[in-house]
Short mmCIF file of C-alpha atoms and ligand atoms in Angstrom, two decimals:
data_model
loop_
_atom_site.label_atom_id
_atom_site.label_comp_id
_atom_site.label_asym_id
_atom_site.label_seq_id
_atom_site.Cartn_x
_atom_site.Cartn_y
_atom_site.Cartn_z
CA MET I 156 6.25 -27.26 -0.32
CA ARG I 157 6.19 -29.53 -3.33
CA SER I 158 9.54 -31.07 -4.19
CA ASN I 159 8.23 -32.64 -7.40
CA LEU I 160 7.84 -29.42 -9.38
CA HIS I 161 10.15 -29.17 -12.38
CA PHE I 162 10.59 -26.17 -14.65
CA ASP I 163 12.76 -25.35 -17.62
CA LYS I 164 14.15 -22.11 -16.22
CA GLU I 165 15.97 -20.99 -19.37
CA ASP I 166 12.92 -21.57 -21.54
CA LEU I 167 10.63 -19.67 -19.15
CA LEU I 168 13.03 -16.75 -18.81
CA ALA I 169 13.33 -16.49 -22.60
CA LYS I 170 9.53 -16.45 -22.97
CA ASP I 171 9.15 -13.89 -20.21
CA LYS I 172 11.79 -11.63 -21.72
CA ALA I 173 10.44 -11.93 -25.25
CA HIS I 174 6.76 -11.28 -24.54
CA ALA I 175 5.83 -10.25 -21.01
CA MET I 176 5.56 -6.64 -19.87
CA HIS I 177 5.79 -6.31 -16.09
CA PRO I 178 4.57 -3.30 -14.09
CA TRP I 179 7.02 -0.41 -14.52
CA HIS I 180 8.28 -2.30 -17.55
CA GLU I 181 11.94 -1.58 -18.22
CA PHE I 182 12.50 -1.99 -21.94
CA GLY I 183 15.96 -3.48 -21.74
CA ARG I 184 15.52 -5.34 -18.50
CA GLY I 185 17.14 -8.73 -18.13
CA GLU I 186 15.89 -11.53 -15.96
CA HIS I 187 13.28 -11.62 -13.25
CA THR I 188 13.62 -14.23 -10.52
CA LEU I 189 11.13 -16.97 -11.41
CA LEU I 190 9.05 -17.97 -8.41
CA ALA I 191 7.24 -21.27 -8.60
CA ASP I 192 6.20 -22.36 -5.13
CA SER I 193 5.42 -20.99 -1.68
CA GLU I 194 4.40 -21.82 1.85
CA GLY I 195 3.81 -19.69 4.95
CA ILE I 196 6.18 -16.70 4.70
CA TYR I 197 8.47 -18.41 2.16
CA VAL I 198 8.62 -18.40 -1.63
CA VAL I 199 10.71 -20.77 -3.75
CA ASP I 200 12.26 -20.18 -7.16
CA THR I 201 12.33 -22.64 -10.05
CA GLU I 202 15.66 -24.01 -8.88
CA GLY I 203 14.40 -24.74 -5.39
CA ASN I 204 16.02 -21.75 -3.63
CA LYS I 205 13.88 -20.68 -0.70
CA TYR I 206 13.47 -17.04 0.35
CA ILE I 207 11.77 -15.24 3.22
CA ASP I 208 9.22 -13.05 1.50
CA GLY I 209 10.15 -9.74 3.09
CA ILE I 210 7.40 -7.87 1.24
CA GLY I 211 4.36 -10.14 1.50
CA GLY I 212 4.10 -10.46 -2.30
CA MET I 213 3.57 -6.68 -2.38
CA TRP I 214 1.99 -5.66 0.95
CA ALA I 215 -0.59 -8.33 0.25
CA VAL I 216 -0.20 -11.91 1.48
CA GLN I 217 -1.21 -11.32 5.10
CA ILE I 218 -2.24 -14.88 6.08
CA GLY I 219 0.74 -16.37 4.26
CA TYR I 220 1.09 -18.64 1.27
CA GLY I 221 -0.52 -22.00 0.62
CA ASN I 222 -3.42 -21.64 3.04
CA GLU I 223 -5.50 -24.76 2.31
CA GLU I 224 -8.64 -23.41 3.92
CA MET I 225 -8.53 -20.35 1.67
CA ALA I 226 -7.86 -22.52 -1.39
CA GLN I 227 -10.88 -24.65 -0.50
CA ALA I 228 -13.17 -21.62 -0.01
CA ILE I 229 -12.14 -20.29 -3.42
CA ALA I 230 -12.61 -23.69 -5.10
CA ASP I 231 -16.02 -24.18 -3.46
CA GLN I 232 -17.24 -20.81 -4.73
CA VAL I 233 -15.89 -21.48 -8.23
CA ARG I 234 -17.83 -24.74 -8.33
CA ARG I 235 -21.03 -23.27 -6.91
CA MET I 236 -21.31 -19.99 -8.79
CA VAL I 237 -18.24 -18.58 -10.43
CA TYR I 238 -19.67 -15.36 -11.79
CA TYR I 239 -22.74 -13.44 -12.79
CA SER I 240 -23.32 -9.83 -13.75
CA PRO I 241 -23.32 -7.69 -10.59
CA TRP I 242 -25.54 -5.19 -12.43
CA SER I 243 -28.52 -7.51 -12.42
CA MET I 244 -27.89 -10.05 -9.64
CA ALA I 245 -26.48 -10.33 -6.14
CA THR I 246 -24.77 -13.41 -4.71
CA PRO I 247 -24.61 -14.72 -1.14
CA PRO I 248 -20.91 -13.88 -0.53
CA HIS I 249 -21.44 -10.34 -1.91
CA ALA I 250 -24.26 -9.70 0.56
CA GLU I 251 -22.60 -11.49 3.49
CA LEU I 252 -19.28 -9.71 3.01
CA SER I 253 -20.93 -6.29 2.87
CA ALA I 254 -22.78 -6.93 6.13
CA LYS I 255 -19.61 -8.24 7.77
CA LEU I 256 -17.56 -5.23 6.66
CA ALA I 257 -20.12 -2.90 8.20
CA THR I 258 -19.17 -4.38 11.58
CA LEU I 259 -15.46 -3.71 10.99
CA THR I 260 -15.34 -0.22 9.50
CA PRO I 261 -15.14 2.90 11.68
CA GLY I 262 -18.01 5.38 12.08
CA ASP I 263 -20.82 5.07 9.58
CA LEU I 264 -18.73 3.80 6.63
CA ASN I 265 -21.33 1.17 5.84
CA ARG I 266 -21.65 1.25 2.05
CA PHE I 267 -19.24 -0.86 0.02
CA PHE I 268 -18.34 -0.69 -3.63
CA TYR I 269 -16.05 -3.42 -4.96
CA SER I 270 -13.55 -3.36 -7.78
CA THR I 271 -10.43 -5.23 -8.83
CA GLY I 272 -7.61 -3.60 -6.86
CA GLY I 273 -6.30 -0.50 -5.16
CA SER I 274 -6.15 1.71 -8.25
CA THR I 275 -9.76 1.06 -9.17
CA ALA I 276 -10.80 1.47 -5.52
CA ASN I 277 -9.22 4.95 -5.47
CA ASP I 278 -10.48 5.83 -8.92
CA SER I 279 -13.99 4.87 -7.83
CA ALA I 280 -13.64 6.89 -4.61
CA ILE I 281 -12.78 10.01 -6.57
CA ARG I 282 -15.48 9.42 -9.14
CA PHE I 283 -17.92 9.13 -6.24
CA VAL I 284 -16.69 12.41 -4.73
CA HIS I 285 -17.15 14.23 -8.05
CA PHE I 286 -20.57 12.65 -8.51
CA TYR I 287 -21.49 13.61 -4.92
CA PHE I 288 -20.70 17.29 -5.34
CA ASN I 289 -22.54 17.38 -8.68
CA VAL I 290 -25.59 15.98 -6.91
CA MET I 291 -25.10 18.53 -4.11
CA GLU I 292 -25.22 21.24 -6.79
CA GLN I 293 -21.64 22.27 -6.10
CA PRO I 294 -20.16 21.29 -9.49
CA GLU I 295 -17.16 23.58 -9.05
CA LYS I 296 -15.95 21.35 -6.18
CA LYS I 297 -13.68 19.11 -8.28
CA HIS I 298 -10.14 19.74 -7.06
CA ILE I 299 -8.16 17.02 -5.32
CA ILE I 300 -5.30 17.55 -2.91
CA THR I 301 -2.66 14.84 -2.61
CA ARG I 302 0.98 14.67 -1.46
CA GLU I 303 4.47 14.25 -2.75
CA ASP I 304 5.71 10.68 -2.12
CA ALA I 305 2.14 9.32 -2.29
CA TYR I 306 1.25 6.20 -4.25
CA HIS I 307 -2.39 5.56 -5.11
CA GLY I 308 -2.24 3.35 -8.19
CA SER I 309 -1.88 3.18 -11.91
CA THR I 310 -5.17 3.93 -13.67
CA TYR I 311 -5.04 7.35 -15.35
CA LEU I 312 -6.70 9.08 -12.40
CA ALA I 313 -4.98 7.09 -9.64
CA ALA I 314 -1.60 7.67 -11.29
CA SER I 315 -2.33 11.38 -11.50
CA ILE I 316 -2.79 11.65 -7.73
CA CYS I 317 0.52 9.90 -7.00
CA GLY I 318 3.51 11.95 -5.93
CA LYS I 319 6.33 9.41 -5.93
CA PRO I 320 9.51 10.47 -7.70
CA GLY I 321 9.71 9.02 -11.20
CA ASN I 322 5.97 8.45 -11.46
CA ASP I 323 5.64 11.13 -14.12
CA ASP I 324 8.68 10.16 -16.19
CA ARG I 325 7.51 10.83 -19.77
CA MET I 326 3.96 9.92 -18.79
CA GLU I 327 0.85 12.05 -19.27
CA LEU I 328 -1.13 12.81 -16.13
CA VAL I 329 -4.31 14.70 -15.30
CA LYS I 330 -3.09 18.04 -13.97
CA ASP I 331 -5.86 20.61 -14.12
CA PHE I 332 -7.67 19.66 -10.90
CA ILE I 333 -4.94 17.90 -8.92
CA HIS I 334 -2.62 19.63 -6.44
CA HIS I 335 0.35 18.24 -4.51
CA ILE I 336 1.45 19.37 -1.06
CA PRO I 337 4.82 18.43 0.49
CA SER I 338 5.51 15.01 1.97
CA PRO I 339 5.12 14.80 5.77
CA ASN I 340 8.48 13.02 6.09
CA PRO I 341 9.92 13.62 9.60
CA TYR I 342 13.40 12.40 8.57
CA ARG I 343 13.66 15.19 6.00
CA ARG I 344 12.27 17.97 8.23
CA PRO I 345 14.36 21.13 8.66
CA ASP I 346 17.19 20.92 11.20
CA GLY I 347 16.14 22.07 14.65
CA MET I 348 12.41 21.69 14.03
CA SER I 349 10.60 19.47 16.55
CA GLU I 350 8.21 16.74 15.36
CA GLU I 351 5.31 18.70 16.83
CA GLU I 352 6.29 21.86 14.94
CA PHE I 353 6.76 19.81 11.80
CA LYS I 354 3.28 18.31 12.23
CA ASP I 355 1.76 21.77 12.53
CA ALA I 356 3.66 22.94 9.45
CA LYS I 357 2.47 19.96 7.34
CA VAL I 358 -1.15 20.39 8.45
CA LYS I 359 -0.81 24.06 7.55
CA ASP I 360 0.40 23.04 4.06
CA LEU I 361 -3.00 21.44 3.54
CA GLU I 362 -4.92 24.44 4.83
CA ASP I 363 -2.81 26.84 2.75
CA LYS I 364 -3.43 24.79 -0.39
CA ILE I 365 -7.19 24.69 0.23
CA LEU I 366 -7.21 28.47 0.66
CA GLU I 367 -5.02 28.98 -2.41
CA VAL I 368 -7.27 26.86 -4.65
CA GLY I 369 -10.43 28.11 -2.95
CA PRO I 370 -12.45 25.99 -0.49
CA GLU I 371 -15.46 26.19 -2.81
CA LYS I 372 -13.40 24.33 -5.44
CA VAL I 373 -11.67 21.67 -3.31
CA ALA I 374 -13.54 18.36 -3.25
CA CYS I 375 -11.25 16.02 -1.36
CA PHE I 376 -7.93 15.24 0.24
CA ILE I 377 -6.60 11.71 -0.37
CA ALA I 378 -3.93 10.28 1.91
CA GLU I 379 -2.36 6.97 2.87
CA PRO I 380 -2.09 7.06 6.70
CA VAL I 381 1.52 5.92 6.15
CA LEU I 382 3.04 6.70 2.75
CA ALA I 383 3.91 3.13 1.92
CA SER I 384 5.54 2.85 -1.51
CA GLY I 385 7.06 6.31 -1.05
CA GLY I 386 9.30 4.67 1.59
CA VAL I 387 7.10 3.84 4.62
CA ILE I 388 6.94 7.50 5.62
CA VAL I 389 5.20 7.70 8.99
CA PRO I 390 3.86 11.24 9.42
CA PRO I 391 4.36 12.91 12.80
CA LYS I 392 1.86 12.03 15.51
CA GLY I 393 -1.41 13.91 15.17
CA TYR I 394 -0.91 14.75 11.48
CA GLN I 395 -3.84 12.72 10.14
CA ALA I 396 -6.21 14.08 12.80
CA GLY I 397 -5.01 17.64 12.11
CA CYS I 398 -5.64 17.18 8.37
CA LEU I 399 -9.12 15.78 9.00
CA GLU I 400 -9.94 18.82 11.15
CA VAL I 401 -8.85 21.14 8.34
CA CYS I 402 -10.97 19.15 5.85
CA ARG I 403 -14.02 19.41 8.09
CA LYS I 404 -13.52 23.18 8.40
CA TYR I 405 -13.72 23.65 4.62
CA ASN I 406 -16.22 20.92 3.67
CA VAL I 407 -13.48 18.91 1.96
CA LEU I 408 -13.97 15.12 1.98
CA TYR I 409 -11.19 12.93 3.38
CA ILE I 410 -10.29 9.68 1.57
CA SER I 411 -8.03 7.42 3.63
CA ASP I 412 -6.19 5.04 1.30
CA GLU I 413 -5.77 1.91 3.41
CA VAL I 414 -4.72 -0.33 0.53
CA VAL I 415 -1.56 -1.08 2.52
CA THR I 416 -2.44 -0.22 6.13
CA GLY I 417 -5.75 -2.11 6.12
CA PHE I 418 -6.40 -5.77 6.88
CA GLY I 419 -3.83 -6.40 9.52
CA ARG I 420 -0.58 -4.65 8.71
CA MET I 421 -1.17 -2.26 11.63
CA GLY I 422 -2.90 -4.93 13.74
CA HIS I 423 -6.42 -3.79 12.82
CA PHE I 424 -8.84 -4.37 9.94
CA PHE I 425 -8.84 -0.63 9.35
CA ALA I 426 -6.10 1.46 10.96
CA SER I 427 -7.63 4.92 10.40
CA GLU I 428 -9.47 5.14 13.70
CA PRO I 429 -7.58 2.92 16.18
CA VAL I 430 -4.06 3.91 15.07
CA PHE I 431 -4.42 7.34 13.47
CA ASP I 432 -7.45 8.70 15.29
CA ILE I 433 -9.54 9.61 12.25
CA VAL I 434 -12.92 8.58 10.90
CA PRO I 435 -12.67 9.65 7.27
CA ASP I 436 -15.49 9.92 4.73
CA ILE I 437 -14.19 7.16 2.49
CA ILE I 438 -11.69 4.35 3.03
CA THR I 439 -10.18 2.33 0.20
CA ALA I 440 -8.57 -1.11 0.56
CA ALA I 441 -7.23 -3.95 -1.59
CA LYS I 442 -4.23 -6.32 -1.35
CA GLY I 443 -4.64 -7.70 2.22
CA PHE I 444 -8.43 -7.56 1.74
CA THR I 445 -8.15 -11.04 0.16
CA SER I 446 -4.57 -11.65 1.37
CA GLY I 447 -3.63 -11.45 -2.31
CA TYR I 448 -5.35 -14.76 -3.15
CA ILE I 449 -7.75 -13.10 -5.61
CA PRO I 450 -7.67 -9.54 -7.00
CA ALA I 451 -10.19 -7.28 -5.24
CA GLY I 452 -10.59 -3.64 -4.28
CA LEU I 453 -12.89 -2.00 -1.74
CA THR I 454 -14.29 1.53 -1.54
CA ALA I 455 -16.09 2.06 1.78
CA ILE I 456 -18.34 5.12 1.76
CA SER I 457 -20.08 6.78 4.67
CA GLU I 458 -23.79 6.25 5.12
CA LYS I 459 -24.14 10.02 5.47
CA LEU I 460 -22.82 10.68 1.95
CA HIS I 461 -25.01 7.89 0.61
CA GLN I 462 -28.08 9.34 2.34
CA ASP I 463 -27.24 12.88 1.19
CA VAL I 464 -27.47 11.66 -2.42
CA ILE I 465 -30.89 10.10 -1.77
CA ASP I 466 -32.15 13.20 0.03
CA LYS I 467 -31.02 15.49 -2.74
CA ALA I 468 -31.61 13.43 -5.88
CA GLY I 469 -34.05 10.74 -4.84
CA GLU I 470 -33.76 6.96 -4.85
CA THR I 471 -33.44 6.76 -8.63
CA ALA I 472 -30.11 8.63 -8.57
CA THR I 473 -27.44 6.47 -10.22
CA PHE I 474 -23.70 6.35 -9.60
CA SER I 475 -22.63 5.31 -13.12
CA ASN I 476 -19.42 3.52 -12.15
CA GLY I 477 -18.86 -0.23 -12.15
CA PHE I 478 -16.78 -3.09 -13.42
CA THR I 479 -17.62 -6.48 -14.87
CA TYR I 480 -15.88 -7.97 -11.86
CA SER I 481 -17.33 -5.66 -9.17
CA GLY I 482 -18.39 -7.96 -6.34
CA HIS I 483 -16.98 -11.02 -8.12
CA PRO I 484 -18.35 -13.95 -6.07
CA VAL I 485 -14.98 -15.71 -5.84
CA ALA I 486 -13.25 -12.54 -4.62
CA MET I 487 -16.08 -11.95 -2.13
CA ALA I 488 -15.78 -15.53 -0.85
CA ALA I 489 -12.00 -15.12 -0.52
CA ALA I 490 -12.42 -11.84 1.41
CA LEU I 491 -14.97 -13.44 3.73
CA LYS I 492 -12.70 -16.40 4.39
CA ASN I 493 -9.74 -14.07 4.93
CA ILE I 494 -11.67 -12.17 7.62
CA GLU I 495 -12.85 -15.44 9.19
CA ILE I 496 -9.28 -16.76 9.41
CA MET I 497 -7.97 -13.47 10.77
CA GLU I 498 -10.63 -13.32 13.49
CA ARG I 499 -10.52 -16.98 14.46
CA ASP I 500 -6.71 -17.19 14.57
CA HIS I 501 -6.32 -13.84 16.41
CA ILE I 502 -4.14 -12.53 13.61
CA MET I 503 -4.70 -8.89 14.62
CA GLU I 504 -3.40 -9.56 18.14
CA HIS I 505 -0.46 -11.45 16.65
CA ALA I 506 0.27 -8.57 14.26
CA ARG I 507 0.31 -6.04 17.10
CA ASP I 508 2.62 -8.21 19.19
CA VAL I 509 5.02 -9.10 16.36
CA GLY I 510 4.74 -5.58 14.93
CA ASP I 511 6.30 -4.09 18.07
CA TYR I 512 9.05 -6.70 17.99
CA PHE I 513 9.64 -6.13 14.25
CA GLN I 514 10.09 -2.38 14.80
CA GLU I 515 12.49 -2.97 17.69
CA LYS I 516 14.61 -5.44 15.70
CA LEU I 517 14.65 -3.25 12.60
CA LYS I 518 15.96 -0.36 14.72
CA SER I 519 19.02 -2.51 15.52
CA LEU I 520 20.18 -1.77 11.95
CA ALA I 521 20.30 1.98 12.61
CA ASP I 522 24.00 2.14 13.50
CA LEU I 523 25.24 0.17 10.50
CA PRO I 524 27.23 1.88 7.76
CA MET I 525 25.10 3.78 5.20
CA VAL I 526 21.91 3.54 7.30
CA GLY I 527 20.44 7.03 7.63
CA ASP I 528 17.00 6.21 8.90
CA VAL I 529 15.09 3.14 10.05
CA ARG I 530 11.38 3.74 10.34
CA GLY I 531 8.07 1.97 10.34
CA VAL I 532 4.93 1.09 12.19
CA GLY I 533 3.12 -2.24 12.57
CA ILE I 534 4.55 -4.88 10.25
CA MET I 535 6.00 -2.49 7.70
CA GLY I 536 9.35 -0.77 7.70
CA CYS I 537 11.99 0.95 5.66
CA VAL I 538 15.76 1.26 5.84
CA GLU I 539 16.91 4.44 4.11
CA CYS I 540 20.56 4.46 3.05
CA VAL I 541 22.54 7.67 2.73
CA SER I 542 26.12 8.38 1.70
CA ASN I 543 26.50 10.82 4.61
CA LYS I 544 24.54 10.50 7.82
CA THR I 545 25.05 14.15 8.79
CA THR I 546 24.02 15.76 5.52
CA LYS I 547 21.53 12.91 4.74
CA GLU I 548 22.77 12.98 1.17
CA ALA I 549 21.43 10.06 -0.86
CA PHE I 550 23.66 7.75 -2.90
CA ALA I 551 23.85 8.45 -6.64
CA LYS I 552 20.79 7.02 -8.41
CA GLU I 553 23.00 5.09 -10.86
CA LEU I 554 24.39 3.01 -7.98
CA GLU I 555 20.93 1.45 -7.59
CA LEU I 556 21.72 0.84 -3.96
CA GLY I 557 18.33 -0.63 -3.11
CA LYS I 558 18.67 -3.14 -5.95
CA ARG I 559 22.18 -4.07 -4.84
CA LEU I 560 20.98 -4.71 -1.33
CA ASP I 561 18.05 -6.74 -2.61
CA GLN I 562 20.41 -8.90 -4.70
CA LYS I 563 22.71 -9.42 -1.74
CA CYS I 564 19.76 -10.32 0.50
CA GLN I 565 18.50 -12.79 -2.11
CA GLU I 566 21.88 -14.56 -1.99
CA TYR I 567 21.19 -15.16 1.71
CA GLY I 568 17.51 -16.03 1.32
CA LEU I 569 15.51 -12.81 1.71
CA ILE I 570 13.54 -10.74 -0.80
CA LEU I 571 13.02 -7.06 -0.01
CA ARG I 572 11.54 -4.21 -2.01
CA PRO I 573 14.13 -1.79 -3.33
CA PHE I 574 13.25 1.75 -4.37
CA MET I 575 16.23 3.94 -5.24
CA HIS I 576 18.22 4.01 -1.96
CA LEU I 577 15.33 2.68 0.13
CA CYS I 578 14.68 -0.90 1.27
CA VAL I 579 11.08 -1.58 2.15
CA PHE I 580 9.75 -4.48 4.25
CA SER I 581 6.20 -5.76 4.73
CA PRO I 582 6.35 -9.53 5.32
CA PRO I 583 3.23 -11.68 5.69
CA ILE I 584 1.69 -10.75 9.03
CA ILE I 585 1.75 -14.36 10.25
CA ILE I 586 5.54 -13.96 10.55
CA THR I 587 6.93 -15.17 13.90
CA LYS I 588 9.50 -13.41 16.09
CA LYS I 589 12.08 -16.05 15.18
CA GLN I 590 11.47 -15.38 11.48
CA VAL I 591 11.81 -11.63 12.12
CA ASP I 592 15.23 -12.40 13.66
CA ASP I 593 16.21 -14.37 10.54
CA MET I 594 15.12 -11.52 8.29
CA VAL I 595 16.95 -8.82 10.18
CA ALA I 596 20.11 -10.94 10.47
CA ILE I 597 20.22 -11.29 6.66
CA MET I 598 19.67 -7.57 6.22
CA ASP I 599 22.41 -6.77 8.75
CA ARG I 600 24.95 -8.97 6.97
CA SER I 601 23.96 -7.69 3.53
CA ILE I 602 24.26 -4.01 4.51
CA ARG I 603 27.77 -4.56 5.92
CA GLU I 604 28.90 -6.47 2.82
CA VAL I 605 27.46 -4.00 0.30
CA ALA I 606 29.05 -1.10 2.23
CA ASP I 607 32.44 -2.88 2.04
CA ASP I 608 31.91 -3.54 -1.69
CA LEU I 609 31.19 0.15 -2.37
CA VAL I 610 34.38 1.20 -0.61
CA ARG I 611 36.41 -1.50 -2.41
CA GLU I 612 35.00 -0.34 -5.77
CA GLY I 613 36.01 3.23 -4.92
CA VAL I 614 32.47 4.62 -5.35
CA TRP I 615 32.05 5.54 -1.67
CA ASP I 616 34.54 6.83 0.86
CA GLY I 617 32.97 4.84 3.69
CA LYS I 618 32.84 7.94 5.89
CA ASP I 619 29.22 8.29 6.72
C1 LIG H 232 -1.43 2.84 -0.91
C2 LIG H 232 -1.72 2.21 -2.23
N1 LIG H 232 -2.85 2.55 -2.88
C3 LIG H 232 -3.17 2.01 -4.07
C4 LIG H 232 -2.35 1.08 -4.67
C5 LIG H 232 -2.72 0.52 -6.01
O1 LIG H 232 -3.19 -0.78 -5.85
P1 LIG H 232 -3.25 -1.78 -7.09
O2 LIG H 232 -1.85 -1.98 -7.54
O3 LIG H 232 -3.91 -2.99 -6.52
O4 LIG H 232 -4.09 -1.16 -8.13
C6 LIG H 232 -1.18 0.69 -4.04
C7 LIG H 232 -0.28 -0.29 -4.65
O5 LIG H 232 0.82 -0.56 -4.21
C8 LIG H 232 -0.83 1.27 -2.79
O6 LIG H 232 0.29 0.97 -2.16
#
């Protein structure tokens, strides 16, 4: 890391506060930590404090920070050909990446549309589904089924298919063709119900909703294999495959949102088939697709759907959806380099090995005060805090427990992602076992100290 970087922290914070609006902008919010430097799995603030990045930027920086080879690939592409309209021209990295992806995707998902992130990837997927059924002369097939606790993005349409609490707080959302079914969260299943029974019940929720809306009206089901931002909710085994079977029965397309689970977090480029046993109709990806070095989104569509359009409407049929930066050559070059690094350095094998270790270590937090559930898969996990382990009652929202834990962890050199009473982890996938130990040790200490603080402040009885 560079020791010669100097910043006027006060000046920058004042500018940020006066003019910048961050995602989920809080109108009265005070300071953000100012990050100025990074290397490997670490980020450094403007005062030189170093933190383990427990969230990989935001589920994104898979190959770690400061990768010189990636920086060079991006610089080379900028110098050669920074940009040209993807409507009228193709570029070598655009073509090469598409061919490469076709060797990595499951089944016949061999057609790739590019955008600028996960929201636009999902938005484009749904626009394609609507277009598809119009072409198929089934224009009534417009309805989308999604789930509570889902997160799919922040364009108008992507936001409307989210189901995370708070997502709709005084916001307008599309409602007339979007339906939510319950979250497949095993921790919150009814007492006495087995995981298998719970799986069957959650698959049935999908079938019931399709029948309620009418199969002739339901176009698609969209699902993250693991509900990431909703709190790393890992559905019971067999859930995804059961849902796909129901979709097939009613001619409902299945969109697997792999914005988080793709590109290594589960130890595979795409987790749908090897981890969750499904070959969906469409997969979306972003974030780890370029390891966060350049914004990019991916919508992978099955060859069958593509061919159906040609068969029905001819080769002049046009999918009128695209962005100025679709297939941006620099993003394409970054994605290609990302894949090259991951393959050459055996990052998938590393992720599978460290992923198992990460899950095992995280579980060691389960008996600490306040910890109701520790869950995860691959290199992503969540610690859910509750005020009572028997009743699973959450802490009062005003306590902002996740934020308190994040602040405490930052004091000891770790950044996590707080959401209400949940602490989410998704470090860069190059993380080593020793670094996992460091991370979990900080979390362990912070949980104990925050629990003691709550008791001392008289806001918790300490009897969980
Ligand atoms: C599963 C999932 N899908 C979509 C998105 C939206 O991606 P973006 O913020 O790049 O638009 C996110 C973002 O966190 C996500 O977690």
